[in-house]
Amino acid sequence: MELQKYICLLLICALGVLVHGSCIESEKRALLIFIKALIDNSNYLSSWVGDDCCAWQGIGCDNITNHVTRIELQYGFLSGKILPSLLDLKYLTHLDLSSNSFDGIQIPEFFGSFKNLIYLNLNYSNFEGLVPHHLGNLSNLQYLDLSNYDYSWDLRLKMDSMSWLSKLSLLKYLDLSGVNLSSVIDWFPSLNMLSTSISVLHLSNCHLSNNVPSHLPSMNLISLVSIDFSRNDLRSSFPLWVLNNSNLAHLSLRANNFYGLIPESIGSLSSLTLLDLSENSFQGSVPQSITNLTSLSTLALAFNKLSDSISPEIGNLTELTSFFIAFNDFRGSLPETFCRLKKLESLDVGDNQLTGHIPKCIGKLSNLNELNLCDNSWEGFVTEDHFINLTKLNSLCISSHSKLISRISSEWVPLFQLEYLYMYSLKVGPKFPHWLLTQRKIQGLILSNASISDTIPIDWFLSLFSSSPNVDLSDNDIFGDQLSLISRAPNGLGALILSNNRLSGELPAFLCSQTTLRTLDLSHNKFSGELPLCLGNLTELIELDLMNNSLSGKIPSLGVLRGLQYINLHNNKFQGKLPLSFQNLTELFVLDVGKNNLSGVLPTWSAEQLPNLKYLILRSNNFYGAIPTQLCHHSTIEVLNFADNQIKGNIPACFGNFSAMVTGDITPNHLDYWGSVQMMDSMKGYEQVYTSTLQFLFSIDLSNNKISGEIPKELMDLQGLLNLNLAGNHLAGKIPEEIGKLKNLIFLDLSRNELHGPIPQSLAYLNFLSQLNLSFNDLSGRIPSGNQLQTLNDPSIYAGNEQLCGHPILKPCATDTDSHIVEDHNEVDTDLDSDDEHMWLFAGLGPGFSVGFLGFCLTLHFSKIGIHVSNLANRFLGR
Ligand SMILES: *[C@@H]1O[C@H](CO)[C@@H](O)[C@H](O)[C@H]1NC(C)=O
Ligand SMILES: *[C@@H]1O[C@H](CO)[C@@H](O)[C@H](O)[C@H]1NC(C)=O
Ligand SMILES: *[C@@H]1O[C@H](CO)[C@@H](O)[C@H](O)[C@H]1NC(C)=O
Ligand SMILES: *[C@@H]1O[C@H](CO)[C@@H](O)[C@H](O)[C@H]1NC(C)=O
Ligand SMILES: *[C@@H]1O[C@H](CO)[C@@H](O)[C@H](O)[C@H]1NC(C)=O
Ligand SMILES: *[C@@H]1O[C@H](CO)[C@@H](O)[C@H](O)[C@H]1NC(C)=O
Ligand SMILES: *[C@@H]1O[C@H](CO)[C@@H](O)[C@H](O)[C@H]1NC(C)=O
Ligand SMILES: *[C@@H]1O[C@H](CO)[C@@H](O)[C@H](O)[C@H]1NC(C)=O
């Protein structure tokens, strides 16, 4: 019986071969012409020989008629031209050219003439230019994928209209991700005209920026199973029409500007398995109904403004594998019911306001791979129980703004092997935790602000790290002179951050063998001696921070380090000149060599060679000579500090050319301290961190030099300026009347000069001015009154100007008849007072820029942490 069947089958097959032995001659010819115009560097099409084209790689024929119905050349890495000879394949239903390199050519218009085409996939095929409307003629098309998941800003493909898509009445699947749709007017109404049978709609990273209407009177989009609008610039409240797609399984609105509440009715989407609303501005509480979505496997709400507590009913979502709520404002404790989510692989609640104890039962979530509990306000203890069954754990981040103490026995042998261990701002010390010795795969270690008071266990350090490890042991009380041993780490360090400890000794030449080093931060320690000349070997170096040590000798030539962006040698004992080779540091944006014993003339670097220079701090050295006008070409400069040197000559009028200071606009810095894990996203995290601090850093400080001449009125064009300190020079002439144009100014110190004439009335209109000092000049006449000047009533700021009169000094003006002394209101702008960043400025820039820049550096250090933490978050978010 069986045998008969078998023989029968064989016969049918033989018959098949007989009848369908070779393909249709004309179609074979068409294919051969097609291949001739292709460039096939990977020999992908080497099987295209012989008579039976149906047997060729990537060709499929109808098994009855023998017509070619499929061309599937995915991952062919083919390039070249596509000839219309293909049109001879009249029965083609499937065309898949995905993952090829048709760079520089357009999607051929004739593709619109394959009347029978059901399936067209050009994903990642690198076509360029306008998508031809002719594709709208493919009336049988069900599947259209033109996506290109290339996150670069310049998208290759674009569309100028989407209305032709409505002609594709059978379309079920549409993916235009990575196609530039920014010039499509009415893209949303066009979508609503798509076939009602459409079930997959992916428009990620399409440069869409208009509103998505929340409601439409009639919606055609009701059969969708998957919606992806991520990575656009959409602004609106939650698009309610989405909820009419009752079979929706996959919804991503990630990385847009959606705002407002997440609607309670989201709980009706009972088939939802993925909900990603991260990186928007949703606020309020998460609707309770979300806990009805029992099919959910990914719930991503990170980077929003969500608040309130996490409902204990979250424990109903037993299918959850990923839960991301980092960077929100969630409060309260982490409910124990979390521990019912046995399938959880990634749990990220970092950067919220969670309090209380970390539930011990987390240690039983044995599928956990990534656990981020950082930057909350946990209290109590971290114990071995918290990790008892976490055999698969790969990344762990744990820190607290409150009092969290690690109580892990030093004998503990964890069941996991971590790649990333970030434990900071909790008490781990005083000794280095011994259990770290069991971890053999560490790539990133942060043990900062962990109350460690110990020497570095060198054997541990040397054996711990595998490829490109990043180490941050900052803000502890680590002492000793083991840098020479650390720098013998065998495998290439990526970042070494030891700042704010008590480490001592010299920087060993061995350090130069760590050629993979990108960040070297030894600031705020007790290192001494000269820098090894070979530092120039660290060709990957991006950041060099040696601030506040006792290093001496000459600064070595670092001009070969083309990637160097940040050099901070502040507060050391360096001597000699600035190396000429700094001229070659094309990426440099911060140079701080303040508070050293450097000398020589001011550098005359050309702006072409240092196009990114923003912060140039040479204060408290022995630089002499005139200010070179070449400096003015550096239009990017935001902070210029030459205070406490021996500088002579005039302030060049061309200072008015510091256009960054004119506009006060922030251009993002392309810093990437911790490797390029996720460049795009880490830049976003980076901007967040920086915009809140750096916008306050538009500053010129030339105080305590020998500068003469007048204050150029061009300086008054720098409307972004916040700090102008020219005190302690020989400036003469009048205070420019236009000073009122510096409307953002917070600090103005012109004391100890030879300025004469009246104080311009326009000074009273500087609404943010909170520290003013005009003392010890030759100013005369009535002190202007009104507005902001009312609040600056310390008479000492006008002292030493014999001919000044009026409030707040006691000398009445000759013309004063009623000699009224204006009431002391003391109504300093409270807004400013309460603002932390301003507080920082008050503490910093005012009394002299030194402390201010220190503050800046600390902030910068903090933001380094900010960067890698958000990188971590990114990793948790699966980018
Ligand atoms: C022919 O193709 C159709 C559809 O592709 C398939 O269902 C059928 O089993 C095939 N017949 C034979 C004899 O291979
Ligand atoms: C196909 O579409 C284009 C543009 O939409 C149109 O100009 C052309 O006439 C159509 N061709 C056929 C054969 O329908
Ligand atoms: C969408 O859903 C809402 C509420 O369920 C309903 O009132 C509305 O009629 C639906 N709209 C369409 C177009 O189906
Ligand atoms: C160190 O940790 C404590 C306790 O969590 C925290 O309050 C403090 O701000 C942290 N300091 C730094 C520099 O991070
Ligand atoms: C310099 O570093 C030491 C630690 O070595 C620290 O105590 C001190 O406060 C730092 N000074 C400044 C100005 O930051
Ligand atoms: C700067 O780089 C150029 C090559 O780009 C090199 O010729 C020159 O010597 C370098 N200058 C210094 C001072 O290192
Ligand atoms: C400053 O800008 C003006 C106007 O843009 C220009 O003419 C002048 O050459 C610039 N000066 C310097 C030194 O860059
Ligand atoms: C103003 O400057 C003088 C001289 O530089 C200084 O002695 C005085 O303390 C300053 N006053 C204020 C309020 O800063």
PDB file of C-alpha atoms in Angstrom, residues 19 61 273 299 305 342 347 357 372 395 426 455 476 597 601 610 693 709 736 776 817 873:
ATOM      1  CA  VAL A  19       6.559  18.278 -18.985  1.00  0.00           C
ATOM      2  CA  CYS A  61       8.225  29.183 -11.784  1.00  0.00           C
ATOM      3  CA  THR A 273       1.533  42.243  22.325  1.00  0.00           C
ATOM      4  CA  LEU A 299       5.501  47.522  27.362  1.00  0.00           C
ATOM      5  CA  LYS A 305       6.528  62.533  31.757  1.00  0.00           C
ATOM      6  CA  LYS A 342       8.159  35.164  35.437  1.00  0.00           C
ATOM      7  CA  LEU A 347      13.190  45.337  33.550  1.00  0.00           C
ATOM      8  CA  HIS A 357      12.942  48.810  49.469  1.00  0.00           C
ATOM      9  CA  ASN A 372      18.038  48.680  35.602  1.00  0.00           C
ATOM     10  CA  SER A 395      23.444  43.999  32.728  1.00  0.00           C
ATOM     11  CA  LEU A 426      25.189  53.505  47.145  1.00  0.00           C
ATOM     12  CA  THR A 455      43.660  50.550  47.146  1.00  0.00           C
ATOM     13  CA  ASN A 476      35.474  57.351  46.139  1.00  0.00           C
ATOM     14  CA  ASN A 597      52.432  78.286  34.845  1.00  0.00           C
ATOM     15  CA  VAL A 601      51.942  84.630  23.339  1.00  0.00           C
ATOM     16  CA  LEU A 610      39.870  74.212  14.857  1.00  0.00           C
ATOM     17  CA  THR A 693      23.693  73.603  31.567  1.00  0.00           C
ATOM     18  CA  GLY A 709      41.990 101.202  24.788  1.00  0.00           C
ATOM     19  CA  PRO A 736      29.294 102.054  25.371  1.00  0.00           C
ATOM     20  CA  PHE A 776      37.286 102.187  40.919  1.00  0.00           C
ATOM     21  CA  THR A 817      16.111 118.998  44.654  1.00  0.00           C
ATOM     22  CA  ALA A 873      18.994  52.945  29.148  1.00  0.00           C
TER      23      ALA A 873
END
